[in-house]
Short mmCIF file of C-alpha atoms in Angstrom, two decimals:
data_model
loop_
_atom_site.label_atom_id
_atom_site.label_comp_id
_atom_site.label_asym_id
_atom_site.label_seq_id
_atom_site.Cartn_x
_atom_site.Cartn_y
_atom_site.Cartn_z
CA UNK A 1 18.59 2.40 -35.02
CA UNK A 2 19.18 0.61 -32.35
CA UNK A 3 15.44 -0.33 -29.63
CA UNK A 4 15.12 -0.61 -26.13
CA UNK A 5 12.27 -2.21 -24.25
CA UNK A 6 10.79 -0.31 -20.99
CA UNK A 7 9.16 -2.96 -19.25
CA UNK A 8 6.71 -1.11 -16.71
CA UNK A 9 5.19 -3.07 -13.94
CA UNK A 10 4.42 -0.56 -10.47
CA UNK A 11 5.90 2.73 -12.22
CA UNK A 12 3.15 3.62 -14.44
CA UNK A 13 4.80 7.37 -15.33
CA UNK A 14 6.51 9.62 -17.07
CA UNK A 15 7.89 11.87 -14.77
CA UNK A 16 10.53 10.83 -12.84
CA UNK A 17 11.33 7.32 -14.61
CA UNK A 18 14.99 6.33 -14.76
CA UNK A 19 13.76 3.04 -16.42
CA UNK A 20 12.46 5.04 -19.66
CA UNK A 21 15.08 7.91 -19.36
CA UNK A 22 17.75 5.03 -20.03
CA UNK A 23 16.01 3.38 -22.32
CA UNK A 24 15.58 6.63 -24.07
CA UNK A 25 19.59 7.55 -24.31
CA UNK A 26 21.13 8.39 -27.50
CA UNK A 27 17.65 8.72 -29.60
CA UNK A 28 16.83 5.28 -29.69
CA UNK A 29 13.48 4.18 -30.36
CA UNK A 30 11.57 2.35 -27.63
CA UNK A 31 8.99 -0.17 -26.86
CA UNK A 32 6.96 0.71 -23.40
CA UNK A 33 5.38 -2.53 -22.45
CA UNK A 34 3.13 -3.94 -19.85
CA UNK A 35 2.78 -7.12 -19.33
CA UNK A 36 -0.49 -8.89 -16.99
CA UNK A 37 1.60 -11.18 -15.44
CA UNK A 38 -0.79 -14.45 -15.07
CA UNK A 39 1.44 -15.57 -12.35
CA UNK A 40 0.62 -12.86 -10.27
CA UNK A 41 -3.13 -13.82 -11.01
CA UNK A 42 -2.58 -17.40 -9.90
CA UNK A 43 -1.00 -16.45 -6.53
CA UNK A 44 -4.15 -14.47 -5.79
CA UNK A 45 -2.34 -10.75 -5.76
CA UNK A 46 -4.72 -9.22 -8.22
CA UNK A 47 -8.36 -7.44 -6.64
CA UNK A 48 -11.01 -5.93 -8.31
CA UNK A 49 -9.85 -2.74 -7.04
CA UNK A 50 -6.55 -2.49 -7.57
CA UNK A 51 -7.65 -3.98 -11.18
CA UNK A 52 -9.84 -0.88 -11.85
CA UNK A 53 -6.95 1.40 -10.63
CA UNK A 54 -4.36 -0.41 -12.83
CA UNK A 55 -6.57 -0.39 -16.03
CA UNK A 56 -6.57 3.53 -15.49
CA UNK A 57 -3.63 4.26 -15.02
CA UNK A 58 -2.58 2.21 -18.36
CA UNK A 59 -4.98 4.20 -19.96
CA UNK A 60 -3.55 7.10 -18.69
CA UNK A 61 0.28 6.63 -19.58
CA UNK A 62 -1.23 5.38 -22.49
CA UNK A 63 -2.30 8.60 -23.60
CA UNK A 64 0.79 10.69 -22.24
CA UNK A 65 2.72 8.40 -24.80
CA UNK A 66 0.34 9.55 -27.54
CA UNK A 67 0.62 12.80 -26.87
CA UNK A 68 4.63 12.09 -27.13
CA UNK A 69 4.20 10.46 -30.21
CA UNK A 70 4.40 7.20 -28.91
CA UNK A 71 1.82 4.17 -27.20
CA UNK A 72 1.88 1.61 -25.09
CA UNK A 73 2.16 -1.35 -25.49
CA UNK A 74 0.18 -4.29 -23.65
CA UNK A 75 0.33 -8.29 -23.78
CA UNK A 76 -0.86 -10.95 -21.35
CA UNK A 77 0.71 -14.06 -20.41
CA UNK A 78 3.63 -15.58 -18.87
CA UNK A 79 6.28 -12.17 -18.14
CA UNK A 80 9.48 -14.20 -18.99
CA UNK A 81 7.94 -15.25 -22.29
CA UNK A 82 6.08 -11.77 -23.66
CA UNK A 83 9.19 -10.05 -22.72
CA UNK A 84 11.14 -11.98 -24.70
CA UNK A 85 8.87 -11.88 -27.41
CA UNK A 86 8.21 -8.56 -27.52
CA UNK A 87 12.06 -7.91 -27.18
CA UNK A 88 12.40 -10.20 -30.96
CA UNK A 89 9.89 -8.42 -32.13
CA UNK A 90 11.03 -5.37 -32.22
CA UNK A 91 14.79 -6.70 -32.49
CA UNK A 92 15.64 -5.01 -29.45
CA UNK A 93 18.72 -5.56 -27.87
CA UNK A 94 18.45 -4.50 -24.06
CA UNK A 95 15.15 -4.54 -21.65
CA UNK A 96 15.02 -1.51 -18.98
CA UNK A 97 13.20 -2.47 -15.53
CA UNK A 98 12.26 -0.90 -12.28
CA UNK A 99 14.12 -2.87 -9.00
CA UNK A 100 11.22 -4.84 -6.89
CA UNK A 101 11.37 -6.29 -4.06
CA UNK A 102 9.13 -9.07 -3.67
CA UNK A 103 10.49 -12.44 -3.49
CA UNK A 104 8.40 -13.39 -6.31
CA UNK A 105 9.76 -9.96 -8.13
CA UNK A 106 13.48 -11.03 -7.47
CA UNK A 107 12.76 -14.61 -8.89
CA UNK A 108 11.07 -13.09 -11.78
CA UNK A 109 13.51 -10.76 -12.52
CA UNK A 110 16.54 -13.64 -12.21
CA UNK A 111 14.03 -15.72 -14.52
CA UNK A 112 14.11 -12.83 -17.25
CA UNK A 113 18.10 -12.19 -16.99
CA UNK A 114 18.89 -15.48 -17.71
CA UNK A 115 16.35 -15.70 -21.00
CA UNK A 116 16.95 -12.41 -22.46
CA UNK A 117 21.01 -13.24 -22.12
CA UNK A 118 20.03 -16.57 -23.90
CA UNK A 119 18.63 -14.34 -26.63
CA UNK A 120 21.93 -11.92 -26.70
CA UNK A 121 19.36 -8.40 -24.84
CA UNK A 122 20.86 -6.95 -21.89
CA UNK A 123 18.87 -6.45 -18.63
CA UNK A 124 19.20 -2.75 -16.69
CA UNK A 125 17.42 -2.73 -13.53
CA UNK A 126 17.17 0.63 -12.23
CA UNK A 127 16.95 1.21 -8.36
CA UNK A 128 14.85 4.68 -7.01
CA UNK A 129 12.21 4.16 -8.60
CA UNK A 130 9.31 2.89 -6.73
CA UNK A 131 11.52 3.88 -3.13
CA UNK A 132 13.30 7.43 -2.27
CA UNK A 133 15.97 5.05 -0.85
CA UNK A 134 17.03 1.74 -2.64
CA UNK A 135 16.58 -1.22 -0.03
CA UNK A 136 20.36 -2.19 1.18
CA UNK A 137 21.85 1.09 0.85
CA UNK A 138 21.70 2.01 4.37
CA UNK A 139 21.95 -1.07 7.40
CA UNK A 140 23.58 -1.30 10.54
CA UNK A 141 27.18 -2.44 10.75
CA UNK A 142 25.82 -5.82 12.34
CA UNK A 143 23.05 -6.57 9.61
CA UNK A 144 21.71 -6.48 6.24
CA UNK A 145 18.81 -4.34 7.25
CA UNK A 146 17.51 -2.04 9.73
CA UNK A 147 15.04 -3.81 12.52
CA UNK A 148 14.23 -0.27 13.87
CA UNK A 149 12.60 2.37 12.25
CA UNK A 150 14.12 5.29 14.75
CA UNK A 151 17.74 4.65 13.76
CA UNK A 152 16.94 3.44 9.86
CA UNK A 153 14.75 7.35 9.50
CA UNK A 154 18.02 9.01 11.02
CA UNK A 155 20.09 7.91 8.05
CA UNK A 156 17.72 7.75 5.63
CA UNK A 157 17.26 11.91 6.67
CA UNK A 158 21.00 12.18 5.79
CA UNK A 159 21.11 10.25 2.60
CA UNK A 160 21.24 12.27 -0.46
CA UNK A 161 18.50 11.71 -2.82
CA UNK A 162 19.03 11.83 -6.68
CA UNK A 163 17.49 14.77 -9.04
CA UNK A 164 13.81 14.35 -10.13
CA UNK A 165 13.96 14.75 -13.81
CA UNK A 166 11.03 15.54 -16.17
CA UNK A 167 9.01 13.49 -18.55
CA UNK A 168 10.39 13.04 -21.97
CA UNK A 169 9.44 15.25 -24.63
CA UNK A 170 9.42 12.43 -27.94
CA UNK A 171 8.84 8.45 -27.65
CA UNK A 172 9.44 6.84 -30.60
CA UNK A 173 7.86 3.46 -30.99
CA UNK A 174 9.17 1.01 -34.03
CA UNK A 175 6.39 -0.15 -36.11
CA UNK A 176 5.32 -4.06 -36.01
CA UNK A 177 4.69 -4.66 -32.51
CA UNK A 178 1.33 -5.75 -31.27
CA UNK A 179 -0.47 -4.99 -28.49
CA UNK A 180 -3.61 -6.01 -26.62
CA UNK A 181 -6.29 -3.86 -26.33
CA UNK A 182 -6.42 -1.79 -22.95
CA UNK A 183 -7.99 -2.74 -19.69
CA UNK A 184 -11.21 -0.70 -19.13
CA UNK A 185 -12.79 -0.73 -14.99
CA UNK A 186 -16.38 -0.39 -16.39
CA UNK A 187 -15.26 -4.31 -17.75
CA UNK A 188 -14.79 -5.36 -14.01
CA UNK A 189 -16.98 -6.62 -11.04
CA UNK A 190 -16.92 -6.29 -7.16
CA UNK A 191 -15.22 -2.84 -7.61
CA UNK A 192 -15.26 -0.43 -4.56
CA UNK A 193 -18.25 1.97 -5.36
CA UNK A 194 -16.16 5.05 -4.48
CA UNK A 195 -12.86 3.80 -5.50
CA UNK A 196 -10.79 6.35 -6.57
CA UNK A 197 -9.62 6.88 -10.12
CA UNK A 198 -6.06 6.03 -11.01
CA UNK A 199 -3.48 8.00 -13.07
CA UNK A 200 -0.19 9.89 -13.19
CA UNK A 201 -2.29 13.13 -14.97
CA UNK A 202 -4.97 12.34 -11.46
CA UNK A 203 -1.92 11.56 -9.26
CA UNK A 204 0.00 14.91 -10.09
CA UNK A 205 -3.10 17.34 -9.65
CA UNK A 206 -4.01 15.44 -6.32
CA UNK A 207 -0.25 16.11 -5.24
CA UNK A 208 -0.25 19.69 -6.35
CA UNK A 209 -3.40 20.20 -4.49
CA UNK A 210 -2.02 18.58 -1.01
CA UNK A 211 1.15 20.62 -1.44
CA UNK A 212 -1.06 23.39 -1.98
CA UNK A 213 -3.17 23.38 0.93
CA UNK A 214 -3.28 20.44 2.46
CA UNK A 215 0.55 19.42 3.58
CA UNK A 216 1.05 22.06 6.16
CA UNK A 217 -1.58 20.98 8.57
CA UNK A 218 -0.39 17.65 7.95
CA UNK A 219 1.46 17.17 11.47
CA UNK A 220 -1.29 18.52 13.31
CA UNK A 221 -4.23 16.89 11.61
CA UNK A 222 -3.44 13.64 10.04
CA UNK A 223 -4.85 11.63 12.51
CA UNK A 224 -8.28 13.39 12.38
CA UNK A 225 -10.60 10.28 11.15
CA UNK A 226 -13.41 12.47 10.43
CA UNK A 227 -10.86 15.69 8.83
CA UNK A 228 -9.99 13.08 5.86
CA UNK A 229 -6.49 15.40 6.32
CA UNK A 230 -4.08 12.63 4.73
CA UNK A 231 -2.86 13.05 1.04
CA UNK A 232 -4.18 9.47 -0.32
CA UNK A 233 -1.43 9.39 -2.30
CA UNK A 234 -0.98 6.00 -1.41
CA UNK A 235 -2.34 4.20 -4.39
CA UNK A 236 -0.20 6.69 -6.51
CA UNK A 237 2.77 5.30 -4.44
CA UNK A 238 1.40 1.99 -4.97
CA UNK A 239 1.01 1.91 -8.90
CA UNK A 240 3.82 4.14 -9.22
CA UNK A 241 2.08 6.93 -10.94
CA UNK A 242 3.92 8.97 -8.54
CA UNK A 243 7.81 8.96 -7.79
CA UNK A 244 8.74 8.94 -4.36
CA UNK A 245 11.90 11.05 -4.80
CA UNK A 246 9.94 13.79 -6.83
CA UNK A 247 7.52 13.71 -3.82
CA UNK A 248 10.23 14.00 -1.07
CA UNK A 249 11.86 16.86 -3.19
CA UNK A 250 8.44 18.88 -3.15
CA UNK A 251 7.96 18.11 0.33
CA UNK A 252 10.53 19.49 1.56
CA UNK A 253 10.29 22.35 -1.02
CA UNK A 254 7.35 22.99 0.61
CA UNK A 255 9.05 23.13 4.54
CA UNK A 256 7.14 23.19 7.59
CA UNK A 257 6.29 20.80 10.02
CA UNK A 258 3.60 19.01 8.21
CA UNK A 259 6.37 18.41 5.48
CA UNK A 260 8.74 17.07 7.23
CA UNK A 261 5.52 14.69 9.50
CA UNK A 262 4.74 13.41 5.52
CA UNK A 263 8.76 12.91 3.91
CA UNK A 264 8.64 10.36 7.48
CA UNK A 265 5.57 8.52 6.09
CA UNK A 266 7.64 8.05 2.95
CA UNK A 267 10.46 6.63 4.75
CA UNK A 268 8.13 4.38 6.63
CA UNK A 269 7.20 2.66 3.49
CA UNK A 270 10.63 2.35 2.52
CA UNK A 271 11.71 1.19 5.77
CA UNK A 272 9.25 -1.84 4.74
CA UNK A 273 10.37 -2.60 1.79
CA UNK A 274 14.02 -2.68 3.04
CA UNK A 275 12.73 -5.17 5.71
CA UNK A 276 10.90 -7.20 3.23
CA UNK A 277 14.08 -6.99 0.66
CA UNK A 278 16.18 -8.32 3.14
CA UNK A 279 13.39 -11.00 4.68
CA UNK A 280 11.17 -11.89 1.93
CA UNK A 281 10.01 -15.03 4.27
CA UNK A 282 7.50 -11.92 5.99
CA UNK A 283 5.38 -11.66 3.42
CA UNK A 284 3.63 -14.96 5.41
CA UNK A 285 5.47 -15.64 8.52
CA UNK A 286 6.79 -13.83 11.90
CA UNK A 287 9.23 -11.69 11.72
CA UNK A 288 9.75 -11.98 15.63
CA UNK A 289 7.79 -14.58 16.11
CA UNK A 290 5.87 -14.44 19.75
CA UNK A 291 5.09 -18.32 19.87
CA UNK A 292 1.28 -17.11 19.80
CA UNK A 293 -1.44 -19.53 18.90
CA UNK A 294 -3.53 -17.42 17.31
CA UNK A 295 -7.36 -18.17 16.58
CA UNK A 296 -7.75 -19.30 12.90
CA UNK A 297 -10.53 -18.05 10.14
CA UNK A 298 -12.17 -21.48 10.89
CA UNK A 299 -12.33 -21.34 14.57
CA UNK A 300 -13.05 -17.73 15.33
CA UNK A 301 -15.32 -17.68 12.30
CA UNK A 302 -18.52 -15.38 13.35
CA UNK A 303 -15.67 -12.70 14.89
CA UNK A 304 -14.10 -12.59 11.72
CA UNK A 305 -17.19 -12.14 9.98
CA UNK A 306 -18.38 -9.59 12.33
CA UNK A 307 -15.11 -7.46 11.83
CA UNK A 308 -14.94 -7.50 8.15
CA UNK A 309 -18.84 -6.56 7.75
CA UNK A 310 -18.55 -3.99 10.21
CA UNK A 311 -20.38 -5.44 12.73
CA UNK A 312 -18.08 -5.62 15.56
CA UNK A 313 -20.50 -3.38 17.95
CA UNK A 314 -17.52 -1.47 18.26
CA UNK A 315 -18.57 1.79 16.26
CA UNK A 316 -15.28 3.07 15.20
CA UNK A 317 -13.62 -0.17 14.20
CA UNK A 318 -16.91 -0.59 12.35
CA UNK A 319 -16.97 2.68 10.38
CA UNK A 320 -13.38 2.39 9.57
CA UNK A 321 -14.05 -1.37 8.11
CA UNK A 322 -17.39 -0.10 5.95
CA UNK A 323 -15.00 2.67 4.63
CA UNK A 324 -12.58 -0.04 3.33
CA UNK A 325 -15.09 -1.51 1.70
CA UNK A 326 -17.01 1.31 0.04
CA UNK A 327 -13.92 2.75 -1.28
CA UNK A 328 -11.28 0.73 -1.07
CA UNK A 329 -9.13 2.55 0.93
CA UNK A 330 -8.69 3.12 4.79
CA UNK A 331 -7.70 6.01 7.19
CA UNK A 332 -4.59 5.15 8.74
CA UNK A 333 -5.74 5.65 12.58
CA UNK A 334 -8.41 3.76 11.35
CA UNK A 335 -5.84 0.52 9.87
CA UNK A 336 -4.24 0.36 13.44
CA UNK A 337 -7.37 0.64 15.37
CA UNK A 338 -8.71 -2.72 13.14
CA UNK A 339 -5.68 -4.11 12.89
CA UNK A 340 -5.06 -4.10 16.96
CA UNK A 341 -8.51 -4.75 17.78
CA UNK A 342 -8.68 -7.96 15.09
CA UNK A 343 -5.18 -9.77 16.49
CA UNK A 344 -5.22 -8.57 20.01
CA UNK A 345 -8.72 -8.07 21.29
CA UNK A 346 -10.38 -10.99 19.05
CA UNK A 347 -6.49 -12.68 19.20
CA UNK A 348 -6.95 -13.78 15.71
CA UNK A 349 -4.03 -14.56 13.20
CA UNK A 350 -2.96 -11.55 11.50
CA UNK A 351 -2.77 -12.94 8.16
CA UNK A 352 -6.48 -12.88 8.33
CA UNK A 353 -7.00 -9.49 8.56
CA UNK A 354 -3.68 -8.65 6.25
CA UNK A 355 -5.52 -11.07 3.56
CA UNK A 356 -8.91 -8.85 3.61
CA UNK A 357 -7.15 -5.88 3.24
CA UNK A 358 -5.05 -7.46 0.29
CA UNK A 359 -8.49 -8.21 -0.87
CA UNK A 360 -9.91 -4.79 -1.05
CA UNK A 361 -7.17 -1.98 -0.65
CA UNK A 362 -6.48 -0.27 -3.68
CA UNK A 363 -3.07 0.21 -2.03
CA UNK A 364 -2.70 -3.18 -0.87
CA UNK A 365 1.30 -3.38 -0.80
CA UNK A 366 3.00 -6.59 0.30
CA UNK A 367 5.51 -4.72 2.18
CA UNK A 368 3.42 -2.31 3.50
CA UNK A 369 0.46 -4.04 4.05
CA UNK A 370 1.79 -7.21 5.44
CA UNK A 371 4.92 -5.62 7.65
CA UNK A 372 2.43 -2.98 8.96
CA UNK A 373 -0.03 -5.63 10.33
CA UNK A 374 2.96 -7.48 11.89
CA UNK A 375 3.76 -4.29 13.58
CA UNK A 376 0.55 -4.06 15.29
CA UNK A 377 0.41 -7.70 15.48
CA UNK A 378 3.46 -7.52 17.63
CA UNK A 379 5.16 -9.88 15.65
CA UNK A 380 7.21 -7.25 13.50
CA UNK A 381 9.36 -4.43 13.97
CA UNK A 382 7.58 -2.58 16.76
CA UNK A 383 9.48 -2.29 19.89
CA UNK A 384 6.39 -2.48 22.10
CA UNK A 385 5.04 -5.88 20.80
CA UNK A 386 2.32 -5.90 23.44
CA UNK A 387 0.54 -2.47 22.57
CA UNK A 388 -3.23 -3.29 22.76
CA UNK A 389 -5.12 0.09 21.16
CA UNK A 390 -8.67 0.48 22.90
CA UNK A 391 -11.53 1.49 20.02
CA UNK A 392 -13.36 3.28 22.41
CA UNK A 393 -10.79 5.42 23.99
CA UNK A 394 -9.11 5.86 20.17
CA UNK A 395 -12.44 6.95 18.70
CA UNK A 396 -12.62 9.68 21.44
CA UNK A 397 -9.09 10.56 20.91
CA UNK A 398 -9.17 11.29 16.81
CA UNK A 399 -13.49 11.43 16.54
CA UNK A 400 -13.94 13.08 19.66
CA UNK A 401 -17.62 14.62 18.10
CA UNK A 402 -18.22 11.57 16.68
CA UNK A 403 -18.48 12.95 12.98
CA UNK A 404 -16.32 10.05 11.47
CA UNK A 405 -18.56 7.17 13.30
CA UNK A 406 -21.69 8.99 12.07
CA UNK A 407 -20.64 9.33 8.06
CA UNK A 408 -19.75 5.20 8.04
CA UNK A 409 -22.35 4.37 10.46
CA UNK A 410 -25.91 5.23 9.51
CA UNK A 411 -27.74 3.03 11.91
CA UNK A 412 -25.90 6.00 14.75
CA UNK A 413 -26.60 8.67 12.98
CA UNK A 414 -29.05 10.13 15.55
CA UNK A 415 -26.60 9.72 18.60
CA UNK A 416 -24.95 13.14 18.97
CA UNK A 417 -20.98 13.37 20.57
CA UNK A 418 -19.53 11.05 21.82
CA UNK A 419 -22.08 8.78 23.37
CA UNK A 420 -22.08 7.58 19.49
CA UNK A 421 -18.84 5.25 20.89
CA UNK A 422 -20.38 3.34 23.42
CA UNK A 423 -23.93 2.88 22.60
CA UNK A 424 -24.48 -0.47 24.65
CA UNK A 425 -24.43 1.64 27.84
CA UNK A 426 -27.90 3.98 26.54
CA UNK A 427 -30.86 3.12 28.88
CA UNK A 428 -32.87 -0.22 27.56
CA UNK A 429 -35.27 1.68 25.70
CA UNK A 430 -33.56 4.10 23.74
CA UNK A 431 -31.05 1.49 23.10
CA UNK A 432 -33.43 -0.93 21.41
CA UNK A 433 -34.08 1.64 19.09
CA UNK A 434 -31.32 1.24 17.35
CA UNK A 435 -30.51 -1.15 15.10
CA UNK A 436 -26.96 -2.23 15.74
CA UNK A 437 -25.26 -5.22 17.08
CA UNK A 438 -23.54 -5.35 20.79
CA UNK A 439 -20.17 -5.79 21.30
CA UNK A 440 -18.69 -8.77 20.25
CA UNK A 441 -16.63 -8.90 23.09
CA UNK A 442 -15.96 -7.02 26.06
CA UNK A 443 -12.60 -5.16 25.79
CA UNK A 444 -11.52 -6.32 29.33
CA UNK A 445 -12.14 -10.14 28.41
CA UNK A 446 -10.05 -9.60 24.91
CA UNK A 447 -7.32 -7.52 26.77
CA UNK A 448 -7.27 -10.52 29.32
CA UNK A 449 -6.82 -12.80 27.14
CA UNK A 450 -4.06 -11.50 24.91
CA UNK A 451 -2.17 -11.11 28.11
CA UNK A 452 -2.33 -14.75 28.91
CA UNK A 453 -1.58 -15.76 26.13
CA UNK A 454 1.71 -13.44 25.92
CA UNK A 455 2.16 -14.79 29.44
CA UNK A 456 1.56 -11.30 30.79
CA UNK A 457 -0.96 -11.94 32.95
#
């Protein structure tokens, strides 16, 4: 009988897997392998968090093999080398993959071609399966990509997705292939205290649930800080535990407004990704670059500090920072309101701030993460590069009771409304009874400088 090797990397399913439905074709036994790539460890990509997450969710499709009759297998090491290992092992002769689209992903995945053809195994790599929408499929007639999201969601609307498909019912593993033993979070250090747990069986109830009763007040409510109304499916999107066509099919299943406000978020992310694909160079540098000379880590050192303890004095950029670090996940109001006020009212280099969220979010996406703090940067793809958000006016916007400040905030807690924003302007008295740093900066000094040094003023 002939074997096929799934090699799984950020689609940790069952459902929904084009990779393992392949592989899978014409009864063939099959190897589902995972490989801890130490070269992704050495270019300082892993986290504690997203470690924890990973470890469940191998644990998890772990177990939905067993229950198929199957396992999963795990190695360390160099990816190249344990999938060509593995691939003699089991004297497979073709290795099924999921498209990335990394730079270091594409290199990789050149890397394996040309050693598993040296070995006589065939490479598929399978496109929708970590996007709705392959990156390439849809640009302008005058580029490889689209710049704009506005015009890139119009067609991405119209294009036809594929049919979700089920999991498989049998996995049949040949005997004689080894496997490390399974990650385990409780192993780990510096994780998140409330950081979620990972796992297609966790990632499919949480779905359910939103789709249930939480989607179709989506439009309405998901910028609520304090409402906690988004899906957090991110980290399922992320790790792949969840299939981004499946989810656009149930979306708009479910109709309504609020579906149709989520499928968009989903086309957001692959609207980064298609960037990325297309400008891998963005991962570090400008995409439009505005010439700026931002402050550096070194010299804008106690601001830095300040933002990512949450000690900015400004209360709502300070919640939204102590809830990245207790759980290792932001609101998204509450990403653009630290992002802005980090490169435009402290004008420090957004690769800072992208690097502390790569440090701590249990969704921390190159694409994503990196393209979205370019957009509010004003060095990416947003066509109003010069967009400065104000905290205070924000937190009165989406926390107008002050509910959100007061839950990440403790030191507040006592201030009722929305004089919980601006506590620097209570009387001397009652304001040195509370135990909580003044501003760092005084908006109209940050907003003055940005503009000078966009040569705005």
């Amino acid at each position: 009988m002939n074997v096929s090797v799934v090699l799984f990397t950020s689609d940790l399913r069952l459902h929904d897997h084009p990779p393992l439905r392949a592989a899978l074709d014409g009864s063939r036994e099959v190897v589902p392998l995972f490989v801890r790539d130490r070269a992704v460890d050495r270019a300082g990509f892993t986290a504690p968090n997203r470690l924890a997450f990973l470890a469940d969710c191998l644990r998890d499709l772990d177990a939905g093999l067993r229950q198929r009759g199957g396992r999963l297998v795990v190695r360390s090491g160099n990816l190249v080398e344990e999938v060509c290992r593995v691939a003699g092992e089991a004297d497979a002769d073709e290795v099924h993959l999921a498209a990335d689209v990394s730079a270091h992903a594409q290199r990789r995945e050149e890397r394996l071609r040309r050693a598993l053809e040296a070995e006589g195994v065939r490479l598929h790599v399978h496109g929708t399966v970590t996007t709705a929408v392959d990156p390439g499929v849809l640009a302008p007639g005058s580029s490889d990509h689209f710049a704009v999201f506005t015009p890139y969601f119009r067609h991405w609307s119209r294009h036809r997705l594929r049919e979700a498909f089920g999991a498989p019912r049998v996995v049949r593993v040949p005997e004689g292939v080894g496997t490390e033993e399974l990650p385990d979070r409780k192993a780990l250090s510096g994780v998140s205290s409330a950081l979620a747990p990972g796992g297609e069986t966790g990632g499919r109830t949480r779905l359910a649930a939103w789709l249930r009763s939480g989607v179709a007040a989506y439009e309405d409510r998901h910028d609520d800080l304090a409402g906690d109304a988004t899906s957090r499916l991110s980290p399922h999107l992320h790790f792949g535990t969840l299939s981004p066509v499946e989810l656009v099919h149930r979306a708009r299943s479910a109709g309504g407004p609020g579906a149709e406000a989520f499928v968009r978020q989903v086309a957001w992310r692959d609207f980064h990704r298609q960037v990325l694909a297309a400008r891998p160079d963005a991962a570090t540098a400008d995409y439009r670059t505005k010439h700026d000379r931002w402050r550096s880590e070194r010299t804008a050192g106690e601001d830095v500090a300040a933002w990512r303890e949450g000690r900015t004095g400004y209360p709502v950029v300070d919640a939204a920072m102590r809830q990245l670090r207790h759980e290792g996940w932001m609101h998204n109001r509450g990403r653009l309101l630290t992002a802005s006020f980090l490169t435009k009212t402290l004008y420090v280099d957004w690769r800072v701030g992208a690097r502390h969220f790569l440090e701590l979010l249990v969704d921390g996406d190159v694409a994503s993460n990196q393209l979205n703090w370019q957009w509010m940067a004003g060095t990416g793809t947003d066509s109003r590069p010069n967009r400065v958000l104000n905290p205070v006016t924000q937190a009165k916007r989406y926390d107008p009771d002050g509910a959100y400040v007061r839950r990440w905030v403790p030191e507040l807690a006592e201030l009722e409304g929305p004089a919980v924003h601006e506590p620097w302007k209570l009387p001397g008295l009652e304001r040195a009874a509370f135990d909580y740093p003044d501003p760092v900066i005084d908006l109209a000094d940050g907003l003055a400088r940005f503009k000078r040094a966009r040569g705005r003023d």
